[in-house]
PDB file of C-alpha atoms in Angstrom:
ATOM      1  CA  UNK A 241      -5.915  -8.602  -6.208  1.00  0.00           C
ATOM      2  CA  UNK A 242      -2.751  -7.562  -7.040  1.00  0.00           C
ATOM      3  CA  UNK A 243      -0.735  -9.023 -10.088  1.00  0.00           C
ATOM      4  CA  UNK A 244       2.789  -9.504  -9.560  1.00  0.00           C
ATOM      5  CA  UNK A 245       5.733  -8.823 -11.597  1.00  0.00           C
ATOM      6  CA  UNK A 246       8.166 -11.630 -12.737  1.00  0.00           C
ATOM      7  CA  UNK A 247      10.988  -9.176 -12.622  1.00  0.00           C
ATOM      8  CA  UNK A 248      10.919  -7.473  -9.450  1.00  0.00           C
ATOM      9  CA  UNK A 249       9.180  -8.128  -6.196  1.00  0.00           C
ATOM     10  CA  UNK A 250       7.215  -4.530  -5.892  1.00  0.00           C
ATOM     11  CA  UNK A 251       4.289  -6.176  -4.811  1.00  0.00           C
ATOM     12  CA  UNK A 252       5.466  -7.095  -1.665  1.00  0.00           C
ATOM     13  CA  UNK A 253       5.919  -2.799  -0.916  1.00  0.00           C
ATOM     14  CA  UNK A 254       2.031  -2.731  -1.091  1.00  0.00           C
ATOM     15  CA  UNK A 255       1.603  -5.710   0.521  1.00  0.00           C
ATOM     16  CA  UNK A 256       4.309  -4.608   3.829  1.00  0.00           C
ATOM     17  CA  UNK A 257       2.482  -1.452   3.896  1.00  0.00           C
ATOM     18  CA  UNK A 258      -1.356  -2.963   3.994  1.00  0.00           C
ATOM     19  CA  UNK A 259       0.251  -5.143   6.821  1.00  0.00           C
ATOM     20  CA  UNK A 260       2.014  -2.702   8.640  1.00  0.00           C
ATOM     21  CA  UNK A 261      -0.944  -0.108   8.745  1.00  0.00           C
ATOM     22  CA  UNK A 262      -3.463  -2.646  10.308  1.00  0.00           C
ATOM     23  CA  UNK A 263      -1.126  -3.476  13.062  1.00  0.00           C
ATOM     24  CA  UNK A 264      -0.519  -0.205  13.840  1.00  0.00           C
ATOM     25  CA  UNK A 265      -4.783   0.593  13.923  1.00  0.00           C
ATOM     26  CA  UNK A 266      -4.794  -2.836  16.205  1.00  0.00           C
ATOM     27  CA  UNK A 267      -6.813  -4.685  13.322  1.00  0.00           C
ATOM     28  CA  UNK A 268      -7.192  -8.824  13.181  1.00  0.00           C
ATOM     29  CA  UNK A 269      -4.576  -9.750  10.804  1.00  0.00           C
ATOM     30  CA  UNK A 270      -4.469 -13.131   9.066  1.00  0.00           C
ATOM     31  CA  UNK A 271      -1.187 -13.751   6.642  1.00  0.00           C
ATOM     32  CA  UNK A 272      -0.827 -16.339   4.242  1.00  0.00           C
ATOM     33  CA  UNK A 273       2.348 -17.347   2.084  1.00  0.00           C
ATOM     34  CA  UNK A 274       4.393 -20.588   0.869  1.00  0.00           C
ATOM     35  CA  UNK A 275       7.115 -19.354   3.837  1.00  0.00           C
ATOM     36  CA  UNK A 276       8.108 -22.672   5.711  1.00  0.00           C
ATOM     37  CA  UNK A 277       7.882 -19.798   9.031  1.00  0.00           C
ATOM     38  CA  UNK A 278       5.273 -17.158   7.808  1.00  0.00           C
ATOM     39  CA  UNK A 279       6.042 -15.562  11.466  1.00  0.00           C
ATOM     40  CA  UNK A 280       9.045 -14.367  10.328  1.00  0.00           C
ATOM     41  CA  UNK A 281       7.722 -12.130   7.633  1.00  0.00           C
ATOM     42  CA  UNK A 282       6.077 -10.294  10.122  1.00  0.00           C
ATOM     43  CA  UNK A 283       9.974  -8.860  11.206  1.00  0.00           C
ATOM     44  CA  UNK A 284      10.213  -7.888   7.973  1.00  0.00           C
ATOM     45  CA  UNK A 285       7.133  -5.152   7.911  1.00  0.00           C
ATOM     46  CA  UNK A 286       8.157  -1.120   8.355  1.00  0.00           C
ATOM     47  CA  UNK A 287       7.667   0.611  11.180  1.00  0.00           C
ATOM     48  CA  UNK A 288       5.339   4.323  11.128  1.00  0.00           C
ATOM     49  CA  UNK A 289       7.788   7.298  10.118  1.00  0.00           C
ATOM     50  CA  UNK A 290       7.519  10.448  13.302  1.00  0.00           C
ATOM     51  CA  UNK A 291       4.247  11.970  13.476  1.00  0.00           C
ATOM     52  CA  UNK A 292       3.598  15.496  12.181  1.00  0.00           C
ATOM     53  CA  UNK A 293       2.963  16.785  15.465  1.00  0.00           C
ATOM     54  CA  UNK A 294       7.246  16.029  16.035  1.00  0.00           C
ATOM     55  CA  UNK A 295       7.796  17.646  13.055  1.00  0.00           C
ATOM     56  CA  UNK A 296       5.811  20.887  13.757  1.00  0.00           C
ATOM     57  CA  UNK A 297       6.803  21.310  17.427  1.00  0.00           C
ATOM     58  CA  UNK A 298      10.332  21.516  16.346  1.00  0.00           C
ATOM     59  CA  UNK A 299       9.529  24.034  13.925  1.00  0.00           C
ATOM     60  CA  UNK A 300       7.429  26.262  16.016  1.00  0.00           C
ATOM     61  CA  UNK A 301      11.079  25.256  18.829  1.00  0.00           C
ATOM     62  CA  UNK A 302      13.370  26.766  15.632  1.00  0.00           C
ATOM     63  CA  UNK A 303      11.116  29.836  15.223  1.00  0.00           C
ATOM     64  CA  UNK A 304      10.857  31.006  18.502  1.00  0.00           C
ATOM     65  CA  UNK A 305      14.860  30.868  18.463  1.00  0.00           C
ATOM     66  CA  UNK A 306      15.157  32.684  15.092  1.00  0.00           C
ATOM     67  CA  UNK A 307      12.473  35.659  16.518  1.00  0.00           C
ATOM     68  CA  UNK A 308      14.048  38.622  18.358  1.00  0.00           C
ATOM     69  CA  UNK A 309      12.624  38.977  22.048  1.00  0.00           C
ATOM     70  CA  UNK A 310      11.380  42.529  21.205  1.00  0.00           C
ATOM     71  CA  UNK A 311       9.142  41.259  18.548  1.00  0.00           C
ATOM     72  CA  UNK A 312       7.646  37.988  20.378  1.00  0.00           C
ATOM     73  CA  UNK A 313       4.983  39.706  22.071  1.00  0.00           C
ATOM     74  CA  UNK A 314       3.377  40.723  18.279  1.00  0.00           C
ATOM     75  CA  UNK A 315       2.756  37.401  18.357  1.00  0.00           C
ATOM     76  CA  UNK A 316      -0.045  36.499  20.675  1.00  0.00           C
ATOM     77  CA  UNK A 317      -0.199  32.831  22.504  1.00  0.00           C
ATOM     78  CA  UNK A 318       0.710  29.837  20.870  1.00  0.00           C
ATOM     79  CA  UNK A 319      -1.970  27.769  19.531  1.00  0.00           C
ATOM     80  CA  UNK A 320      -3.014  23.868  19.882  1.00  0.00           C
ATOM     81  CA  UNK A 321      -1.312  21.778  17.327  1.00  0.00           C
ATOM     82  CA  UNK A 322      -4.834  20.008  15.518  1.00  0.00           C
ATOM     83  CA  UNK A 323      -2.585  17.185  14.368  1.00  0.00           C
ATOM     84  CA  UNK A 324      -1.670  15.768  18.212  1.00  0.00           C
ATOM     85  CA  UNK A 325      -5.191  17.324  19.678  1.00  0.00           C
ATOM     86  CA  UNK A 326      -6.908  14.178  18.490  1.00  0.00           C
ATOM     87  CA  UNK A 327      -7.910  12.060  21.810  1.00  0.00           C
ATOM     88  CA  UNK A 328      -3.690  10.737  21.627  1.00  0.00           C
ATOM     89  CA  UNK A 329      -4.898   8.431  18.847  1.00  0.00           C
ATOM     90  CA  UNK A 330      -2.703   7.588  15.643  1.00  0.00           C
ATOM     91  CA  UNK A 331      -3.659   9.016  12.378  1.00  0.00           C
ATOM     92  CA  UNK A 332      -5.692   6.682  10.114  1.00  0.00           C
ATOM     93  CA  UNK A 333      -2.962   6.598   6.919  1.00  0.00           C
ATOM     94  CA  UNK A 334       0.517   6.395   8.238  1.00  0.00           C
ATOM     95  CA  UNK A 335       3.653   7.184   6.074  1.00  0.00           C
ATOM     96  CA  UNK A 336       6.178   3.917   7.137  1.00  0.00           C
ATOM     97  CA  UNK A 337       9.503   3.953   7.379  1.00  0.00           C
ATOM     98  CA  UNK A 338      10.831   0.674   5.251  1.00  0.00           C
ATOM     99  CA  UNK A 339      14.017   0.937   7.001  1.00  0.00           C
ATOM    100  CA  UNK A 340      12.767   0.700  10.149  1.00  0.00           C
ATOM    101  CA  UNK A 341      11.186  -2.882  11.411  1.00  0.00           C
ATOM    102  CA  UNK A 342       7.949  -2.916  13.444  1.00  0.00           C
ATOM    103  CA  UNK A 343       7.765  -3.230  16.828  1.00  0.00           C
ATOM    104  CA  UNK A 344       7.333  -6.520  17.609  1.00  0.00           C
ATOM    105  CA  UNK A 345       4.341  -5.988  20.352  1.00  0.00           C
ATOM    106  CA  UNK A 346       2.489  -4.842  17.490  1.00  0.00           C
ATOM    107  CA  UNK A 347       2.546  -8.047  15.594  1.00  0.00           C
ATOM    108  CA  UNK A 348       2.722 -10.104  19.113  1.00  0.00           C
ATOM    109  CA  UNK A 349      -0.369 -10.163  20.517  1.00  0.00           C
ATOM    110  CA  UNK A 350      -3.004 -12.835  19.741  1.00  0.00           C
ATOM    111  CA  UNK A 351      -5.467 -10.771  16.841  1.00  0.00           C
ATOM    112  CA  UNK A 352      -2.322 -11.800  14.103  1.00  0.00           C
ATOM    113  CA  UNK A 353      -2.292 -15.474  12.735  1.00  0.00           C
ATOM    114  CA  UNK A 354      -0.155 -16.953  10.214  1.00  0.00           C
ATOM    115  CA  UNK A 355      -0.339 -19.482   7.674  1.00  0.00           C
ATOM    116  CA  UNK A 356       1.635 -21.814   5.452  1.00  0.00           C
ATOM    117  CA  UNK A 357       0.495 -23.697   2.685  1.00  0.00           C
ATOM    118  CA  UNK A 358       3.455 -24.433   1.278  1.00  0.00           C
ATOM    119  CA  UNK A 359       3.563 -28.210   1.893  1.00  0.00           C
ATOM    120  CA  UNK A 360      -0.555 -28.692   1.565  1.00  0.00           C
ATOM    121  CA  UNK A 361      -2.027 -30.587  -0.914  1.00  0.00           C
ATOM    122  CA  UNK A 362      -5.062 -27.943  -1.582  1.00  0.00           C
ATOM    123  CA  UNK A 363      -6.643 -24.825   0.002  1.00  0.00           C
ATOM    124  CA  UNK A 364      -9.052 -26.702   2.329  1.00  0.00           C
ATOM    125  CA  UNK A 365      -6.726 -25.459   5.054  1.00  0.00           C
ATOM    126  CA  UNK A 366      -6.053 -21.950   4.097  1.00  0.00           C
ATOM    127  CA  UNK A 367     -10.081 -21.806   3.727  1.00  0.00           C
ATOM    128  CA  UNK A 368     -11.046 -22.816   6.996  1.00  0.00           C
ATOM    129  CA  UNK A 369      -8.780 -20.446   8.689  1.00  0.00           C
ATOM    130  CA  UNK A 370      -9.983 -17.745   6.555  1.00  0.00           C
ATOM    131  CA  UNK A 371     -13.721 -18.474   7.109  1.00  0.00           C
ATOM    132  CA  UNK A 372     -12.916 -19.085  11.093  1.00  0.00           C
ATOM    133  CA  UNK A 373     -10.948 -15.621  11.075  1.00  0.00           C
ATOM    134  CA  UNK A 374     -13.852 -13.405   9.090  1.00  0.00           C
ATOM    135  CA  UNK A 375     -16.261 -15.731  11.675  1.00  0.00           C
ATOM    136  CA  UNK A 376     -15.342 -13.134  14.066  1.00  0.00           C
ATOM    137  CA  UNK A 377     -15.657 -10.157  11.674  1.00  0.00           C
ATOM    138  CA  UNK A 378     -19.539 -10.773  10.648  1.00  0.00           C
ATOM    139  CA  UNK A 379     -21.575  -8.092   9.417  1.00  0.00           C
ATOM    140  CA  UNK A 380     -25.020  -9.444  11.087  1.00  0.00           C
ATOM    141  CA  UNK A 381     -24.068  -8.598  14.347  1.00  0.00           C
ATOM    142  CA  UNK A 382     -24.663  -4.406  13.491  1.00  0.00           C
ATOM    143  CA  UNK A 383     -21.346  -3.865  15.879  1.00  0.00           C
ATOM    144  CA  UNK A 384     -18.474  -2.760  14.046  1.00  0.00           C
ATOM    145  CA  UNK A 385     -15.846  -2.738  16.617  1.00  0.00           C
ATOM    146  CA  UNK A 386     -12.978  -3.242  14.396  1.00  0.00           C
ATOM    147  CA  UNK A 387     -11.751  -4.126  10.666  1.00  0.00           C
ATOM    148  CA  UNK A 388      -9.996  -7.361   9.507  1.00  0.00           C
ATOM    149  CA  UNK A 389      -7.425  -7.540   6.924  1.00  0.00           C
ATOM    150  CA  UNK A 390      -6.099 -10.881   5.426  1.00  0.00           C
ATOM    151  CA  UNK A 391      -2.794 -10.625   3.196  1.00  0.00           C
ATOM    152  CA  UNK A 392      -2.097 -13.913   1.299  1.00  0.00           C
ATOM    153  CA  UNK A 393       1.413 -13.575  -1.145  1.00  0.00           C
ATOM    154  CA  UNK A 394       1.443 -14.985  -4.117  1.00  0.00           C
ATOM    155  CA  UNK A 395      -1.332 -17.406  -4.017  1.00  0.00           C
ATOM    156  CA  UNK A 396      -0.132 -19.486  -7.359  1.00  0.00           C
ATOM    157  CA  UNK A 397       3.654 -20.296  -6.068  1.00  0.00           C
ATOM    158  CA  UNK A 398       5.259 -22.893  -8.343  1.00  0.00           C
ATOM    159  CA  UNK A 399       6.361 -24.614  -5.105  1.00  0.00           C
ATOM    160  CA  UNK A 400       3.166 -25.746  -3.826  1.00  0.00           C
ATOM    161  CA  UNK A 401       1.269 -28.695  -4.416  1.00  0.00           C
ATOM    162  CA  UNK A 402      -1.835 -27.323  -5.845  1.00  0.00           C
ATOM    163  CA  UNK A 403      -0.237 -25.067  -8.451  1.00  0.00           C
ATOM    164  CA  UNK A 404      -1.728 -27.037 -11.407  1.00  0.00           C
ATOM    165  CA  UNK A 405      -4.957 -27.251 -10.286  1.00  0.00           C
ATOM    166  CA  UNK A 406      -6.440 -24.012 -11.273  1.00  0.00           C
ATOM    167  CA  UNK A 407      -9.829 -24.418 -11.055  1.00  0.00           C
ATOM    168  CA  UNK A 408      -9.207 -24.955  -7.395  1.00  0.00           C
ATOM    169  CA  UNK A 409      -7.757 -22.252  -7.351  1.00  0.00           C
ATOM    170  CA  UNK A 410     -10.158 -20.219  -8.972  1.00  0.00           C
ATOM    171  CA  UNK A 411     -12.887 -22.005  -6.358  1.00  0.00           C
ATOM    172  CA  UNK A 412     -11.089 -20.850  -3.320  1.00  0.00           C
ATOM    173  CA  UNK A 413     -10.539 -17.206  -4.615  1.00  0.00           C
ATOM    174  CA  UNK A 414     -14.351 -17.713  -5.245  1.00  0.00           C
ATOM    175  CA  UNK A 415     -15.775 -18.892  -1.681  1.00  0.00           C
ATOM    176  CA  UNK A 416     -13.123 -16.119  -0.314  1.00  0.00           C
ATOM    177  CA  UNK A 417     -15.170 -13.744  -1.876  1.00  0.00           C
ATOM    178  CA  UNK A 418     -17.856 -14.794  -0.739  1.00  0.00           C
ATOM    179  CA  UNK A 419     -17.444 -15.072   3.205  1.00  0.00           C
ATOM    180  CA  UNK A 420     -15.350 -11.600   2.980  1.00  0.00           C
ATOM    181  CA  UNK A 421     -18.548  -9.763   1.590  1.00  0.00           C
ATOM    182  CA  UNK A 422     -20.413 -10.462   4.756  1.00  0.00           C
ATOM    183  CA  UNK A 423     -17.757  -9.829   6.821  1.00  0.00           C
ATOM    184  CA  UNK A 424     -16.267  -6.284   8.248  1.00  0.00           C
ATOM    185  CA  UNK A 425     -12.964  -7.278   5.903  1.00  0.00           C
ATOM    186  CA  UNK A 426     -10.748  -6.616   3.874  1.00  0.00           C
ATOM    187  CA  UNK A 427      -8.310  -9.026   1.803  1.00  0.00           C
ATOM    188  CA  UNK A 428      -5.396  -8.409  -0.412  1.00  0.00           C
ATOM    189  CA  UNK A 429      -4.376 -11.031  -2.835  1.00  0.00           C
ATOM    190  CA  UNK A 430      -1.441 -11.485  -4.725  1.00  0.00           C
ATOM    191  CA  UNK A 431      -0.053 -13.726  -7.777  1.00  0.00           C
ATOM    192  CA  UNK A 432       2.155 -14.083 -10.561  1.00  0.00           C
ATOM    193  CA  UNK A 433      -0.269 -14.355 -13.985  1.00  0.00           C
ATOM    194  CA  UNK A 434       3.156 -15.415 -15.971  1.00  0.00           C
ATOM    195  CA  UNK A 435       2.381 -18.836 -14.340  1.00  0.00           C
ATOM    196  CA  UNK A 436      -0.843 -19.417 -14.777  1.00  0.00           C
ATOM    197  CA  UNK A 437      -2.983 -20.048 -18.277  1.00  0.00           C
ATOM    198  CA  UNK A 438      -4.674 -16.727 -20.201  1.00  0.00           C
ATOM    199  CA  UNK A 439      -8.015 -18.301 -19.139  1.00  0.00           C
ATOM    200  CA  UNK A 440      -7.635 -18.746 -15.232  1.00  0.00           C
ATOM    201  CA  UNK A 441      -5.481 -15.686 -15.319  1.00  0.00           C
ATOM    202  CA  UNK A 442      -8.505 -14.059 -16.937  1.00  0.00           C
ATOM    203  CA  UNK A 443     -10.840 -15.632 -14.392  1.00  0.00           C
ATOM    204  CA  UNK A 444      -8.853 -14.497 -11.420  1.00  0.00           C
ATOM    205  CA  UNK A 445      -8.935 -10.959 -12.609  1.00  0.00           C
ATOM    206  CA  UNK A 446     -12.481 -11.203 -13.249  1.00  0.00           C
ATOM    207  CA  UNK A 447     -13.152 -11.780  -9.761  1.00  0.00           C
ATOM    208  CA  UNK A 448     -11.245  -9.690  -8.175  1.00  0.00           C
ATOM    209  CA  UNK A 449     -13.093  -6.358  -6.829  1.00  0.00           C
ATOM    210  CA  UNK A 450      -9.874  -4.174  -7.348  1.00  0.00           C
ATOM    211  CA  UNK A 451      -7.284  -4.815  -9.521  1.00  0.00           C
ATOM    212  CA  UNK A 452      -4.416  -4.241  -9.692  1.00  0.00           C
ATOM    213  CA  UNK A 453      -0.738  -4.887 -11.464  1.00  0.00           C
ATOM    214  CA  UNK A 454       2.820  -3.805 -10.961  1.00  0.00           C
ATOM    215  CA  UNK A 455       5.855  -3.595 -13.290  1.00  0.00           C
ATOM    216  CA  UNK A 456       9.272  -2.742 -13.098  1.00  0.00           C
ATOM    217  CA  UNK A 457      11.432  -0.444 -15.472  1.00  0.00           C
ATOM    218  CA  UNK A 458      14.536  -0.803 -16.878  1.00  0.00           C
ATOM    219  CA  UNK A 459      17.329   1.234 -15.048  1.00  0.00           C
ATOM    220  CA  UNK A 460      18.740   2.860 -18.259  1.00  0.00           C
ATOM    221  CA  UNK A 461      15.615   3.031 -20.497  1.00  0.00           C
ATOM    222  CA  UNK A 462      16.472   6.812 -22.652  1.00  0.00           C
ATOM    223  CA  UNK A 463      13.210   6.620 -24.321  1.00  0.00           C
ATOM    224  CA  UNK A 464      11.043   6.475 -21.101  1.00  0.00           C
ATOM    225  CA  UNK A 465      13.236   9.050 -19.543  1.00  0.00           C
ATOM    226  CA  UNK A 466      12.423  11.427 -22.097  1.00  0.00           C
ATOM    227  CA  UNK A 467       8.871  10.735 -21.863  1.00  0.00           C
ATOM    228  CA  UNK A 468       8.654  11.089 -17.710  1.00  0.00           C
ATOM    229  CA  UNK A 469       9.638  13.479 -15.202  1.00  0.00           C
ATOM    230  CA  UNK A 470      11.046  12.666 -12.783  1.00  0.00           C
ATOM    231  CA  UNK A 471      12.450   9.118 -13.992  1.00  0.00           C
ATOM    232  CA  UNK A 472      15.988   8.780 -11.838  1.00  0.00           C
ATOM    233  CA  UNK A 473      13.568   8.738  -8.594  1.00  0.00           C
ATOM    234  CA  UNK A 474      11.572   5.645 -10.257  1.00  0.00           C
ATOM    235  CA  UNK A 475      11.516   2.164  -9.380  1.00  0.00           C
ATOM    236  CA  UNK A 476       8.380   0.797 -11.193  1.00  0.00           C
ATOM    237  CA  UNK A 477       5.231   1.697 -11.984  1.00  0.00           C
ATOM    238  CA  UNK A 478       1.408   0.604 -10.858  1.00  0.00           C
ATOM    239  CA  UNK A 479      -1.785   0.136 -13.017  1.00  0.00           C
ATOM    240  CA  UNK A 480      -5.274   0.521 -12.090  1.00  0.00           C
ATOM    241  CA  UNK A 481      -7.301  -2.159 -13.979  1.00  0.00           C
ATOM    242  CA  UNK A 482     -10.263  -1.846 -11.686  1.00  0.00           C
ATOM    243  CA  UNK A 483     -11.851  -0.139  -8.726  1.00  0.00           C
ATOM    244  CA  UNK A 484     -13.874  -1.918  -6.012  1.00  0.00           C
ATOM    245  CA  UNK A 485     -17.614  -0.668  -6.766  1.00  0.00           C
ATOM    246  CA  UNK A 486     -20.084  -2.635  -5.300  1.00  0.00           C
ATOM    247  CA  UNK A 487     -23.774  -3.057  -5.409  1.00  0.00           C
ATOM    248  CA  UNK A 488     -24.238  -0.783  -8.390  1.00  0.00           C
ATOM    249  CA  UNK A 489     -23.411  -1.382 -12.357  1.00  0.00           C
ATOM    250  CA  UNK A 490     -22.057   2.062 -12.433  1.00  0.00           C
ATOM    251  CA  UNK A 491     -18.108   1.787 -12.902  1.00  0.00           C
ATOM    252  CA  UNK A 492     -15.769   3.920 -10.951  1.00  0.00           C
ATOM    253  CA  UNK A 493     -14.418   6.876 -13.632  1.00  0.00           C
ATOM    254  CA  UNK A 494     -10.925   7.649 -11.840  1.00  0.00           C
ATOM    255  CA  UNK A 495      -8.892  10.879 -13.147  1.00  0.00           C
ATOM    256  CA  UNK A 496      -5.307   8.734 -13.504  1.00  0.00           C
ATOM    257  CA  UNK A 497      -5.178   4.713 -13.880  1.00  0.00           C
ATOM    258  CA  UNK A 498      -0.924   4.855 -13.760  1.00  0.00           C
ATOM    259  CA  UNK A 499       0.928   5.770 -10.749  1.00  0.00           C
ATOM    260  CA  UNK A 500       4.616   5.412 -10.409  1.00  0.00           C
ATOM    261  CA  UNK A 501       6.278   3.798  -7.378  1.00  0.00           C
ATOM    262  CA  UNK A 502       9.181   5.845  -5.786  1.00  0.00           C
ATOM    263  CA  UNK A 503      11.227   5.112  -2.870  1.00  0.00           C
ATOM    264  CA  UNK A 504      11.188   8.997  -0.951  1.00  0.00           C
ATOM    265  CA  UNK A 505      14.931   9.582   0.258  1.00  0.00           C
ATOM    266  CA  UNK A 506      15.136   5.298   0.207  1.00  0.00           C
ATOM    267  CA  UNK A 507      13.061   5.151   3.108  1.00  0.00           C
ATOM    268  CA  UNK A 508       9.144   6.188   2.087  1.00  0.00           C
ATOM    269  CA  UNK A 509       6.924   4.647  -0.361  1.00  0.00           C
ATOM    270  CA  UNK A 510       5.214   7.028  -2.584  1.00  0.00           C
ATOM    271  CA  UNK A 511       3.344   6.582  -5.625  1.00  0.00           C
ATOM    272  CA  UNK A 512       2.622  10.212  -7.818  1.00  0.00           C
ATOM    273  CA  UNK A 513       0.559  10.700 -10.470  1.00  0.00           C
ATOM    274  CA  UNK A 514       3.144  10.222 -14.392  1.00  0.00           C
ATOM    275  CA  UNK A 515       3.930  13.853 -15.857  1.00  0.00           C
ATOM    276  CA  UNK A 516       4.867  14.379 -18.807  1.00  0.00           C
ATOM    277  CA  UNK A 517       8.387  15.540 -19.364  1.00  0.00           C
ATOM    278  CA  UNK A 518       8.520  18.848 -22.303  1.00  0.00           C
ATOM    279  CA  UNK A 519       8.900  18.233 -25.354  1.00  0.00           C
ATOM    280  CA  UNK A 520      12.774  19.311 -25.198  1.00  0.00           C
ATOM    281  CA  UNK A 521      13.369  16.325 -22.962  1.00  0.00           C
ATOM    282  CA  UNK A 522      14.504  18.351 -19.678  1.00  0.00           C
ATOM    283  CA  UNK A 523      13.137  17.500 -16.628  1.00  0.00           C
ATOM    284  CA  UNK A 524       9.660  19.753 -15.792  1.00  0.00           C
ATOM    285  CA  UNK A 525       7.954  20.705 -12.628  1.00  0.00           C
ATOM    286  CA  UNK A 526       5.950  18.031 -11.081  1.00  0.00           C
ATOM    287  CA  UNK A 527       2.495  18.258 -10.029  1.00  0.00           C
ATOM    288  CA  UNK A 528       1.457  20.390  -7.063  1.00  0.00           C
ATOM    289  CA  UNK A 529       4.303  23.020  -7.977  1.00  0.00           C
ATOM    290  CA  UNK A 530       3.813  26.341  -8.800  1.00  0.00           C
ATOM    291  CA  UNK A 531       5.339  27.871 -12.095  1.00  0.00           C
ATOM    292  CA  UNK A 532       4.620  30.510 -14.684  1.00  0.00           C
ATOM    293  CA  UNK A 533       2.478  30.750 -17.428  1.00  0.00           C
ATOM    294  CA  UNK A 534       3.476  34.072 -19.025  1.00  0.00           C
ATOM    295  CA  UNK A 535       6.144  34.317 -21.630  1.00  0.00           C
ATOM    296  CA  UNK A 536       8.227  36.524 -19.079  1.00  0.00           C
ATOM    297  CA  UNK A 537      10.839  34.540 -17.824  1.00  0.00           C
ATOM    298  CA  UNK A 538      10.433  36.227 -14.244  1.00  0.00           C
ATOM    299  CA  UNK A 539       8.530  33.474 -12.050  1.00  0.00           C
ATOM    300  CA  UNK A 540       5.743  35.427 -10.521  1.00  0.00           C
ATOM    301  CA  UNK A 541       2.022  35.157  -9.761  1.00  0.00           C
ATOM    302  CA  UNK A 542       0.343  32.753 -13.006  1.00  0.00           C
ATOM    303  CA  UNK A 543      -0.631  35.447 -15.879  1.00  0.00           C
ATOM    304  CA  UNK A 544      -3.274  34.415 -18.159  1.00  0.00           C
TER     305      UNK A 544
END
């Protein structure tokens, strides 16, 4: 479950790219939302960024131009790119363009349904398409021939008819559960807890395997930018409440519980682990980058 933001609609980046990478694996695809045409959502998803195997064959293309003739033969044969060697199948985690639509025989074929429950007067509906939808995704037949991934958007809308009745809300999120644990499934929901009362809000949470929240940040906020690197390339930031850890009482210990959500040259989602700006204020090196740790002020190889 993912808990929205009243300020900005960052959920829906989490909940394009969920979408968008089951598509592209040819997973069954359910959608739920208060859209009068859910359908049309589905234009709205991002399309995979070029494979790697692009990117390196024009590389290795650039290098054999930059390398004299005379010193080619040093050399040896070329070798077999591992990332396309792979059977011509797509890689698992795609990076997605969000300027680019999908492909619209992805979304197309007859594994993607929609639903609207806009104008409903409860959930019975949106239940029975889920339960006929993870029918087909049952564990007890011991053949996993493919994953199923339901995305419902922000399940407590003010504009639908059931949005006072919480506790049938809290009953459907409940018998959701339920079928989708014995079921080779997956399910994202999402919902705005400003709307709802501390107690269901608390109940819905409760529930919810993962958890998760998202928040915006100011544009101009000095005090955060003094505390983060890398602030101007920030858009919002995401919080870990809980990690899916099932059939055990052991909770999941996870190194970092606060990501930040940046938008890679506008185009790719990316979410980094916060660093800590210096003390001074100035912008510092992010993580993964290499730096000194000698007084010198040559950069050179780390000196302990």
């Amino acid at each position: 479950m993912v808990m929205e933001d009243e300020e900005a609609p960052h959920h829906m980046l989490l909940l394009r790219n969920f979408m968008s990478q089951g598509l592209v694996q040819k997973q069954p695809l359910l959608y739920a939302s208060a859209y009068r045409d859910p359908k049309r959502f589905l234009g709205t998803l991002p399309s995979p960024a070029s494979s790697k195997g692009d990117k390196s064959s024009d590389l290795s293309h650039e290098k054999d131009i930059r390398i004299a003739w005379q010193y080619k033969k040093y050399f040896g044969e070329p070798q077999l790119n591992l990332n396309t060697n792979n059977g011509g199948q797509q890689e698992y985690c795609n990076d997605f363009d969000l300027r680019k639509p999908l492909d619209r025989h992805f979304f197309s074929g007859s594994n993607v349904d929609c639903v609207c429950f806009k104008d409903s007067p409860n959930l019975s509906a949106l239940q029975d398409r889920c339960a006929e939808f993870l029918a087909k995704l049952s564990r007890n037949e011991g053949n996993i021939s493919s994953a199923g991934r339901i995305a419902i958007q922000s399940l407590c809308s003010p504009q639908c008819k059931y949005s006072n009745d919480e506790w049938h809300m809290l009953s459907f999120i409940r018998s959701l559960k339920s079928m989708t644990q014995s079921s080779n499934a997956v399910v994202v929901v999402t919902f705005p807890p400003s709307l709802l009362s501390p107690s269901c809000s608390l109940r819905l949470q409760h529930m919810a395997d993962t958890l998760l929240s998202v928040r915006a940040i100011p544009d101009e906020d000095k005090e955060l930018a003094k505390l983060l690197t890398g602030y101007q390339d920030m858009i919002g930031l995401i919080n870990i409440h809980k990690a899916a850890r099932l059939n055990t009482q052991v909770p999941v210990i996870l190194e970092a519980t606060t990501f930040s959500i940046k938008l890679q040259k506008r185009r790719f989602l990316v979410l980094e682990c916060l660093n800590q700006a210096p003390v001074d204020g100035s912008s510092g090196s992010s993580y993964g980058t290499s730096g000194g740790c000698s007084g010198s002020s040559k950069v050179g190889t780390l000196d302990f």
